[in-house]
Short mmCIF file of C-alpha atoms and ligand atoms in Angstrom, two decimals:
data_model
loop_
_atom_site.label_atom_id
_atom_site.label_comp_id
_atom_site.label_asym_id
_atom_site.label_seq_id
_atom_site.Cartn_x
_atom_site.Cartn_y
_atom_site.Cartn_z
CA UNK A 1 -18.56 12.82 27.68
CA UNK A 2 -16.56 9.95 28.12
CA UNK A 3 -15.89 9.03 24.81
CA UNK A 4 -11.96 8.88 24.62
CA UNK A 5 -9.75 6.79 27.30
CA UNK A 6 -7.09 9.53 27.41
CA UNK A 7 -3.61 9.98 28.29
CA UNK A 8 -3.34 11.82 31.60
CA UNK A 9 -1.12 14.83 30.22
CA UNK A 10 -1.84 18.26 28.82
CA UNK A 11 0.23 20.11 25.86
CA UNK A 12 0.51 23.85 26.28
CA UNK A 13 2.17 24.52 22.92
CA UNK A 14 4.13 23.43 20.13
CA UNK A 15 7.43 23.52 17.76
CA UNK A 16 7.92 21.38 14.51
CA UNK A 17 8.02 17.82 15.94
CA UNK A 18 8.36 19.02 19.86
CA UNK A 19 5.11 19.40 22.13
CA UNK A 20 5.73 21.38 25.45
CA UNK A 21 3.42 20.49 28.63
CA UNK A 22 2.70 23.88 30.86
CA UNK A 23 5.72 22.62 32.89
CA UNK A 24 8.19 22.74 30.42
CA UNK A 25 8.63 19.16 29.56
CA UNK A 26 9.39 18.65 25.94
CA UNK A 27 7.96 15.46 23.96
CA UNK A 28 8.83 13.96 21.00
CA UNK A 29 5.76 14.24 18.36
CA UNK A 30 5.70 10.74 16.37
CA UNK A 31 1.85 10.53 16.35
CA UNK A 32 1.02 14.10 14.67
CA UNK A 33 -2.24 14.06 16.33
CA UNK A 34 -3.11 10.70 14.29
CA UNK A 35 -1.33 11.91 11.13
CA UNK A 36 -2.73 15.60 11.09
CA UNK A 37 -0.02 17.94 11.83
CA UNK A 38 1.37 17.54 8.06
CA UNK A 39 3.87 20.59 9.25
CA UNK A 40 4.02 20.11 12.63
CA UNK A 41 3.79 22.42 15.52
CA UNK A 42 2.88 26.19 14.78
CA UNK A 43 4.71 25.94 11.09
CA UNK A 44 5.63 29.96 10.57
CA UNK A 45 3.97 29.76 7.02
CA UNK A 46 0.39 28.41 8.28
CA UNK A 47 0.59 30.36 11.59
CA UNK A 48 0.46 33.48 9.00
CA UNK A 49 -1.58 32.12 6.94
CA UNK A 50 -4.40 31.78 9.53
CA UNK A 51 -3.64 34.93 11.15
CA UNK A 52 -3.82 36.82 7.71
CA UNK A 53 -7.33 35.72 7.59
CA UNK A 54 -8.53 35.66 10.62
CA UNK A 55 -8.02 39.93 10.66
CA UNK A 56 -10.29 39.56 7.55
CA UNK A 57 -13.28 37.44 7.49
CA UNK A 58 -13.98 33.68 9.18
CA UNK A 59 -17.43 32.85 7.77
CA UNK A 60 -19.83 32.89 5.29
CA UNK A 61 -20.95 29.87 4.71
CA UNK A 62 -21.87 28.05 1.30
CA UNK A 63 -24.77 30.42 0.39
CA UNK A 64 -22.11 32.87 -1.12
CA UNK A 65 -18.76 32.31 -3.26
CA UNK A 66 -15.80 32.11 -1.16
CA UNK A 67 -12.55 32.91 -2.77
CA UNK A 68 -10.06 31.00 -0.84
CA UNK A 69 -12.60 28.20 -1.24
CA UNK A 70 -11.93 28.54 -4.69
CA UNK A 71 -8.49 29.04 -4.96
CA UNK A 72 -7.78 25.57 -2.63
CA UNK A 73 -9.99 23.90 -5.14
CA UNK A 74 -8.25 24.72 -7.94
CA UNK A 75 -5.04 24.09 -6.75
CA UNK A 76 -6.13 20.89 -5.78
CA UNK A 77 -7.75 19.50 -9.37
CA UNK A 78 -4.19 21.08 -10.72
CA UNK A 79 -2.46 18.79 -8.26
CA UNK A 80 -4.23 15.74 -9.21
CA UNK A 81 -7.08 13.60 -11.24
CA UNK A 82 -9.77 15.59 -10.03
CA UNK A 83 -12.53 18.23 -11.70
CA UNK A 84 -14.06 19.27 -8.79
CA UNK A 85 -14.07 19.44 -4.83
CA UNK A 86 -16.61 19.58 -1.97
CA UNK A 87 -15.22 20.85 1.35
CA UNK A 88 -16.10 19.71 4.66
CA UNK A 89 -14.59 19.74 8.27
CA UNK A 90 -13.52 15.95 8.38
CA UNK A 91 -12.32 12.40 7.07
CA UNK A 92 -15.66 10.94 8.15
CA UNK A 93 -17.67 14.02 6.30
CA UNK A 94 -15.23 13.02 3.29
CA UNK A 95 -16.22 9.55 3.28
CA UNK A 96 -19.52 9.51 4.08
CA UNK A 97 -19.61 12.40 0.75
CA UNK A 98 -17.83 10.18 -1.09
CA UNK A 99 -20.06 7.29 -0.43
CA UNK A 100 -23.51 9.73 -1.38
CA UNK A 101 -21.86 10.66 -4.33
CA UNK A 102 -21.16 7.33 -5.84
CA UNK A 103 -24.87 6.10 -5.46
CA UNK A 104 -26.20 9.13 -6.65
CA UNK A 105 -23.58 8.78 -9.65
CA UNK A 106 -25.68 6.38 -10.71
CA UNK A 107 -28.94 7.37 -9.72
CA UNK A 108 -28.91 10.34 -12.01
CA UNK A 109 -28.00 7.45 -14.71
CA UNK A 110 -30.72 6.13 -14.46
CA UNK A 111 -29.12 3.18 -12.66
CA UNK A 112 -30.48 3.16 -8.98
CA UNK A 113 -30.60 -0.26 -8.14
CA UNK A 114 -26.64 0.43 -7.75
CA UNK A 115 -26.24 1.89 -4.49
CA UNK A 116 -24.04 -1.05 -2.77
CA UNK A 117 -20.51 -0.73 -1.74
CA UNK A 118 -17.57 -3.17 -1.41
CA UNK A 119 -15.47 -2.08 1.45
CA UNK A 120 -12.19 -4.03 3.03
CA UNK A 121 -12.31 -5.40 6.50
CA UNK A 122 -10.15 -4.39 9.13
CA UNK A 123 -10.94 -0.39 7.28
CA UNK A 124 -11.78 2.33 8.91
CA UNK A 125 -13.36 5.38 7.38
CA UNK A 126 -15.08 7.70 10.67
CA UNK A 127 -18.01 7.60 13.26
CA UNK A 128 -20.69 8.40 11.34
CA UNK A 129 -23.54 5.60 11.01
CA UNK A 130 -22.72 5.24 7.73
CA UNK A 131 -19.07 5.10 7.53
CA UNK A 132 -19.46 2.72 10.93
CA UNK A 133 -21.35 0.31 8.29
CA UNK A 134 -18.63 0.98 5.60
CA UNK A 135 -16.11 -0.73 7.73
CA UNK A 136 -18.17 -2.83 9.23
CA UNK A 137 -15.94 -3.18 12.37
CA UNK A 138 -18.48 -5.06 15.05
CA UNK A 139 -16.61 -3.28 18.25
CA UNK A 140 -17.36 0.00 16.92
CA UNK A 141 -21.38 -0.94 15.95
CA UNK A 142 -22.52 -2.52 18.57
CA UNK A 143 -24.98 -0.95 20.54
CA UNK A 144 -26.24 1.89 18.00
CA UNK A 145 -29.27 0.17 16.00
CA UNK A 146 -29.74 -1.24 12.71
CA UNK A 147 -26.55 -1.04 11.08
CA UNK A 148 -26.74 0.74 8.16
CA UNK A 149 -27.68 -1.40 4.52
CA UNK A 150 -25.48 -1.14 1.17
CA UNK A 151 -22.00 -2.34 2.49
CA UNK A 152 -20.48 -5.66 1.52
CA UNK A 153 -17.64 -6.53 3.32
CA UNK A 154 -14.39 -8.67 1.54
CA UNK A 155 -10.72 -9.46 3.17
CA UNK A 156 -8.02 -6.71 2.01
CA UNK A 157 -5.94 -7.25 -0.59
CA UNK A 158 -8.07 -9.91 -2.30
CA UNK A 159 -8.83 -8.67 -5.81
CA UNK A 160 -10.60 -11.82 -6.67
CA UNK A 161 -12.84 -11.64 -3.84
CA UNK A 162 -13.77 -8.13 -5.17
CA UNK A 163 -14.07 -9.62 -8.52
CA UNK A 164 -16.46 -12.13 -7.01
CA UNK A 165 -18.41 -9.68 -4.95
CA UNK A 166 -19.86 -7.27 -7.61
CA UNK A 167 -23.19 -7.97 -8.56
CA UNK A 168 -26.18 -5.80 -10.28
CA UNK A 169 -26.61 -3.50 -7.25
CA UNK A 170 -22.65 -2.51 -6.78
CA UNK A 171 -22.29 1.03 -6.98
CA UNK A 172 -18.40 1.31 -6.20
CA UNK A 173 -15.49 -0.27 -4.33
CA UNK A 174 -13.88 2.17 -1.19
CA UNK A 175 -10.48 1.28 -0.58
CA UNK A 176 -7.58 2.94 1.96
CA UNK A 177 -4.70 2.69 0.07
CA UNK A 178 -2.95 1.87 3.13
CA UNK A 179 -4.96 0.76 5.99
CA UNK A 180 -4.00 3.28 9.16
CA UNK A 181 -6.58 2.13 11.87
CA UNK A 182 -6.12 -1.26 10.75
CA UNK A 183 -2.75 -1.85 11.64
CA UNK A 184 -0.81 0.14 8.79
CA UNK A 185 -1.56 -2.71 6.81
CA UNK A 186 0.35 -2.25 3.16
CA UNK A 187 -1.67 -4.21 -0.07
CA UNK A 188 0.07 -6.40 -2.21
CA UNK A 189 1.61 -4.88 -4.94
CA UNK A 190 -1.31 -4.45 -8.05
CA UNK A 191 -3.85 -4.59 -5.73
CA UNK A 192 -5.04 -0.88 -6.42
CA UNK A 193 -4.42 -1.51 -9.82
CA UNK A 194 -6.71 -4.93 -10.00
CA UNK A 195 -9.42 -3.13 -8.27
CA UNK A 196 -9.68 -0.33 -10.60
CA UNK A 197 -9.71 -2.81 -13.76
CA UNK A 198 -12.36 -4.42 -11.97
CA UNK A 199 -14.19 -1.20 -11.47
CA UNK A 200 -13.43 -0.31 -14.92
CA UNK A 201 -14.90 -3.72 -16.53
CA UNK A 202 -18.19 -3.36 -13.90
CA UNK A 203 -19.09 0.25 -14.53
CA UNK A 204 -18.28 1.18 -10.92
CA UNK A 205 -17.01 3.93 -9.53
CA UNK A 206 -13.11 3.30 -7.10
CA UNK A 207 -13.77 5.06 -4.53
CA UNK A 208 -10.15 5.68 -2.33
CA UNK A 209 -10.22 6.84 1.05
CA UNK A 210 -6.93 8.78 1.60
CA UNK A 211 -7.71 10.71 4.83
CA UNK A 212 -4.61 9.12 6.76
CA UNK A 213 -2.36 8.54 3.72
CA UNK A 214 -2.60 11.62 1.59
CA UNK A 215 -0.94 15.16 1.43
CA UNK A 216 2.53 13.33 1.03
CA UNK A 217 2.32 11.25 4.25
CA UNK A 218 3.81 8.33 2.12
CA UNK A 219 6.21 10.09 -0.09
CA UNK A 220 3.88 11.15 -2.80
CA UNK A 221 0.70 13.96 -2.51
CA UNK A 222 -1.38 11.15 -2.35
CA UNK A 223 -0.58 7.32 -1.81
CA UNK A 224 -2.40 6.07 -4.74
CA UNK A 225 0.75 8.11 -7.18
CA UNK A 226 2.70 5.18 -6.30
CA UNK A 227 0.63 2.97 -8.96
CA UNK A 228 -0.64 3.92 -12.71
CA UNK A 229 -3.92 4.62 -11.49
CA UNK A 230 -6.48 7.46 -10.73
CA UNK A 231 -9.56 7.51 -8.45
CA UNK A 232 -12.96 9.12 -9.43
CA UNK A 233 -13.42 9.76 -5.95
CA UNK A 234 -11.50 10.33 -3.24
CA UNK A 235 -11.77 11.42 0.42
CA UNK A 236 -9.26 13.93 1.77
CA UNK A 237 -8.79 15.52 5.87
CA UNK A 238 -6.29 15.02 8.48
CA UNK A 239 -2.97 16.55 6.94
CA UNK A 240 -4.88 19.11 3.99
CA UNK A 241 -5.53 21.31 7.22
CA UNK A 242 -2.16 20.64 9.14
CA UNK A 243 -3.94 20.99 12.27
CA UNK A 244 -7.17 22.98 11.22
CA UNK A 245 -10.44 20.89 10.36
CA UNK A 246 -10.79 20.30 7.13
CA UNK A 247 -12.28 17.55 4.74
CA UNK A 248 -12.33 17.25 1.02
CA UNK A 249 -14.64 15.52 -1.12
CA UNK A 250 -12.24 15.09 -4.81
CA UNK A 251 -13.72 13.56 -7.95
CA UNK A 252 -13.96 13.49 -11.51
CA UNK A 253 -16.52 15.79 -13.45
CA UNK A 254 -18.28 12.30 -14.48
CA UNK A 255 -18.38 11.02 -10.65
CA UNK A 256 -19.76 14.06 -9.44
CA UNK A 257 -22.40 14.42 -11.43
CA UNK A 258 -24.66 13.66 -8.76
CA UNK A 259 -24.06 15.93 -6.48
CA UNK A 260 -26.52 18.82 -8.13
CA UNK A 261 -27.33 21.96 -5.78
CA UNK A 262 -29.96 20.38 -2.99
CA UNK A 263 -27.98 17.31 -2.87
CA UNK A 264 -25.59 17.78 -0.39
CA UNK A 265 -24.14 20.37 2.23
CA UNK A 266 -22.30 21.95 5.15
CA UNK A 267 -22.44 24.87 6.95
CA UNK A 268 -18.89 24.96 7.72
CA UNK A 269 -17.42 23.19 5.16
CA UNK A 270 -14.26 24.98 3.26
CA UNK A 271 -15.04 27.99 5.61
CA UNK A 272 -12.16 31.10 4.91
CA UNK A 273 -10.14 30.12 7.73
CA UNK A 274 -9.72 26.93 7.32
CA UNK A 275 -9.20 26.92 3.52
CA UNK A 276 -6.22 29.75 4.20
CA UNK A 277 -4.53 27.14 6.15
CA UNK A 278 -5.30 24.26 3.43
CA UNK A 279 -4.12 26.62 0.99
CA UNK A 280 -0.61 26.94 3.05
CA UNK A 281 -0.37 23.29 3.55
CA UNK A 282 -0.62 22.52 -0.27
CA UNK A 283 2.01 25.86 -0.48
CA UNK A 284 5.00 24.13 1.57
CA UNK A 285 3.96 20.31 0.49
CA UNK A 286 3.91 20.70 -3.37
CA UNK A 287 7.30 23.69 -3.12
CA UNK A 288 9.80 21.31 -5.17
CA UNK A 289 11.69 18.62 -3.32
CA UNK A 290 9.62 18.76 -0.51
CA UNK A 291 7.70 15.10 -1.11
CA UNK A 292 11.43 13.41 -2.25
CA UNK A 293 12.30 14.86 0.97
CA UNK A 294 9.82 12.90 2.66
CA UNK A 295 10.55 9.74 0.67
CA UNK A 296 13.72 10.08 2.34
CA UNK A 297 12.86 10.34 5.86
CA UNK A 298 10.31 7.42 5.19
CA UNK A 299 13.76 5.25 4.32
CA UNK A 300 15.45 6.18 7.47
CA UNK A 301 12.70 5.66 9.97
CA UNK A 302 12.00 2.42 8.08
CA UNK A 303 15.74 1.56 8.64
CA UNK A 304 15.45 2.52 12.38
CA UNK A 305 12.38 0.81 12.91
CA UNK A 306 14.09 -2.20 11.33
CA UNK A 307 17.46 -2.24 13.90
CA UNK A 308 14.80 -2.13 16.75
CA UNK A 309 13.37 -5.56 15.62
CA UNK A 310 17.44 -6.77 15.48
CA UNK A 311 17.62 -5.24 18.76
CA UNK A 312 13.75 -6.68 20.77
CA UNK A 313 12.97 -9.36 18.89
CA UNK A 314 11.06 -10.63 21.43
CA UNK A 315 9.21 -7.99 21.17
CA UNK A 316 8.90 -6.68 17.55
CA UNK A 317 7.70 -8.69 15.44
CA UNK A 318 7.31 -6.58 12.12
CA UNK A 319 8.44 -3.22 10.85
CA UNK A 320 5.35 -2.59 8.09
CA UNK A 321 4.29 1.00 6.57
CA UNK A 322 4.99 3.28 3.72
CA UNK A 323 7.31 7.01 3.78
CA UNK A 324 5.46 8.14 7.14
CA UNK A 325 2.97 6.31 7.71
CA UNK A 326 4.93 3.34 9.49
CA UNK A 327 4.21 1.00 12.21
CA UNK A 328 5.52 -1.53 14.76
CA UNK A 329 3.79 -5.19 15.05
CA UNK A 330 4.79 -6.17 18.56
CA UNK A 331 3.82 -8.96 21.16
CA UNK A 332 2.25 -6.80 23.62
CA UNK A 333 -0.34 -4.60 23.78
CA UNK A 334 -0.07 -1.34 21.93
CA UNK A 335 -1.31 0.56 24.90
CA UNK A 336 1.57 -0.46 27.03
CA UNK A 337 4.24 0.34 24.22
CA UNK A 338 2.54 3.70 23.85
CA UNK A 339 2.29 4.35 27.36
CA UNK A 340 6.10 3.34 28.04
CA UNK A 341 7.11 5.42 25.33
CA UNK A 342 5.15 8.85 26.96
CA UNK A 343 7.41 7.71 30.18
CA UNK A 344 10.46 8.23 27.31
CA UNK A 345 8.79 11.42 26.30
CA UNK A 346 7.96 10.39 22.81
CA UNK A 347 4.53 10.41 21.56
CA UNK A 348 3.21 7.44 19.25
CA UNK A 349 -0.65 5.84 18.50
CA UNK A 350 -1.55 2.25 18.81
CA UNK A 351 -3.79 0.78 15.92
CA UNK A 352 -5.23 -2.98 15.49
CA UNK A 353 -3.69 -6.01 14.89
CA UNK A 354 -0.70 -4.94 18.09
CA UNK A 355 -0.08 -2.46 16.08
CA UNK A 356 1.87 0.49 17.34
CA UNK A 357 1.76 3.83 14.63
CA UNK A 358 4.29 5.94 13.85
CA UNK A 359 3.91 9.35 12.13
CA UNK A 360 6.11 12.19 12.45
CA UNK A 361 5.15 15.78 11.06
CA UNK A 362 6.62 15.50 7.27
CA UNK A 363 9.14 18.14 8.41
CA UNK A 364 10.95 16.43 10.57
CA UNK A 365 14.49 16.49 10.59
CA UNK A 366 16.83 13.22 10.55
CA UNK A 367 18.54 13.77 13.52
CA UNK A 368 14.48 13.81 15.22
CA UNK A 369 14.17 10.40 13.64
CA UNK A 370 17.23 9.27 15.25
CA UNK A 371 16.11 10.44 18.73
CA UNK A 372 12.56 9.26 18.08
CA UNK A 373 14.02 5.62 17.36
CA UNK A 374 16.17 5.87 20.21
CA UNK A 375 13.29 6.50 22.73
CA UNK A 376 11.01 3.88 21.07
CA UNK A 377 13.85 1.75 21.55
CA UNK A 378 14.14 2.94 25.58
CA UNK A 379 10.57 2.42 25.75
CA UNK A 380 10.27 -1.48 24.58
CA UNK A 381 13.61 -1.66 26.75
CA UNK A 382 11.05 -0.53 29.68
CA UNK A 383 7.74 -2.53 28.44
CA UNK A 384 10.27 -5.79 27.85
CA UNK A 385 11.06 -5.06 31.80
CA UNK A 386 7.50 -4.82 33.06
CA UNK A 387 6.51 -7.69 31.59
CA UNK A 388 9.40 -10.16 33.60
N1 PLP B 401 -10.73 7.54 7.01
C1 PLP B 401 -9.53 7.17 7.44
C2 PLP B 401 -8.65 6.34 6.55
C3 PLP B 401 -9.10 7.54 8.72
O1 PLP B 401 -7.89 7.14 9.15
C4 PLP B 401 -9.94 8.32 9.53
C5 PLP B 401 -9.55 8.72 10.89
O2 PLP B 401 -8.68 8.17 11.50
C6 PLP B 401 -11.19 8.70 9.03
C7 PLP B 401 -11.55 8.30 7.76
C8 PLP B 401 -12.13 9.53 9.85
O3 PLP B 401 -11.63 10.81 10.00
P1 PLP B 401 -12.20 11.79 11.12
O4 PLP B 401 -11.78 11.26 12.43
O5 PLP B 401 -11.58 13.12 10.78
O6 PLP B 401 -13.68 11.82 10.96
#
């Protein structure tokens, strides 16, 4: 169908950061196929993982116990606040879960008049009807019916407007620690921090969407480490498969308590194959040094991205992100940066707000960043060009 506007080019495999068309031309991977390929290309440690398991069993679904199921769970509630973990194939799956869970948190409370949710404009959280309403985006509605009750909608950042919004029928607040769709737009500091007082003081559940910024895309396993506080519900995809779908529902025992058997469901979701690979992801990510490492890197692209708005001012107007998950805000169209920089051979994603994204595989290696930089540079060099 013709759902995607897409680049006229096709990758026949892949190598840590590098992406190889069937004619040998080698590109530079800074969009991770939008922040999924944690590892990069065909990581030796997942490519066994998967093949391990795929000589042993793919599918069983959810009717039966499945061990590696298990095993990714647990080392998941080790790794952070949670109790327990629902698996599914994707970040909307994760979100709209996340969002079923928190009203029927307080359903089984005996509180159901709570089933509304404050969500941040300019977020993004999938293409389900729900998650569509979450974010409330009117480009992305329009044109599919009544849109979805139970979402109220206030600017990002503004705790007091949170504060202000929560009435007798708010069941939670769903945040993105760092907006990614948006225009890698970064809170003020103690803004995750106000909102979970807030949530505290209410009753409410926080509710953090970390499909694009967690498994150490910012520095840390998941974005919300760099404040004080926990979740009691948070979506997880993109990077926890490295390339394999996979979601993850993660909450406290309290916040789940909803979610009895009957309640919710997927066929697929946390199947063997892909929870061998999730399992391998969390192996190489949490190995010691690994996130620091990625801290690092965060610091040098930011200080690269930084000398190209010394060196285009015209051009770049701001250098905004966090470890990773960085972006460009230029005066130009984000489609015509990212299709100058495929003519450099480097791949990067345009968000909102003339934003351009950039998000290398967490492994790659400093002198990459330098040549990534350098062809982003090449390529404003050629959209500055085009446009006299
Ligand atoms: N939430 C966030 C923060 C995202 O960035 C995305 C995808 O970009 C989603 C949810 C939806 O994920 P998916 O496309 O896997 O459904």
């Amino acid at each position: 169908m013709g759902t995607y506007a897409r680049q006229n080019i096709v990758f026949a495999k892949g190598e840590g950061a590098w992406l190889e068309t069937a004619t040998g031309e080698r590109y530079l991977d800074f969009g991770s196929g939008i922040a999924v390929n944690a590892l990069g290309h065909a990581h030796p440690r997942l490519v066994a993982a998967l093949n391990a398991q795929a000589g042993k069993l793919w599918h069983t679904s959810n009717l039966y116990r499945v061990a590696g199921q298990e095993k990714l769970a647990e080392r998941l509630v080790a790794a952070t606040f949670a109790d327990k973990v629902f698996f599914c194939n994707s970040g909307a799956e994760a979100c709209e879960g996340a969002i079923k869970a928190a009203r029927r948190y307080h359903y089984v409370a005996g509180r159901p008049e709570r089933w509304r949710i404050i969500t941040f404009e300019g977020s993004f959280h999938g293409r389900t009807l729900a998650t569509l309403a979450a974010a409330g985006n009117p480009k992305y509605l329009e044109g599919f019916g009544p849109e979805m009750p139970g979402f109220d909608h206030v600017p990002f950042g503004d705790v007091e407007a949170v504060g202000a919004a929560i009435g007798p029928e708010t069941a939670a607040v769903l945040v993105e620690p760092v907006q990614g769709e948006g225009g890698v737009r970064v809170p003020p500091a103690g803004f995750l921090e106000g909102l979970r007082a807030l949530c505290d003081e209410a009753g409410i559940l926080f509710v953090l969407d970390e499909v694009q910024s967690g498994v150490g895309r910012t520095g840390k396993l998941f974005a919300h480490e760099w404040t004080g506080i926990t979740p009691d519900i948070m979506a997880v995809a993109k990077g926890i498969g490295g390339g394999f779908p996979l979601g993850a529902i993660l909450a406290t025992e309290a916040a789940a308590a909803g979610l009895v058997p009957g309640t919710h469901g997927s066929t697929f979701g946390g199947n063997p194959l892909a929870t061998a690979v999730g399992a391998a992801v969390l192996d190489v990510v949490l190995e010691p040094g690994f996130l620091a490492a990625v801290e690092q890197k965060g610091l040098r692209l930011a200080q690269g991205l930084a000398r190209l708005k010394d060196r285009h001012p015209a051009l770049v107007k701001e250098v905004r992100g966090q470890g990773l998950l960085a972006g460009i805000r230029i005066d130009a169209t984000p489609a015509d940066l990212v299709a100058a920089a495929l003519a450099e051979r480097l791949l990067v994603v345009g968000a909102s707000e003339n934003v351009v994204r950039v998000l290398p595989p967490l492994i790659v290696g400093d002198d990459e960043i330098s040549e990534g930089v350098e062809r982003l540079s090449r390529a404003l060099t050629r959209l500055a060009q085009s446009k006299t």
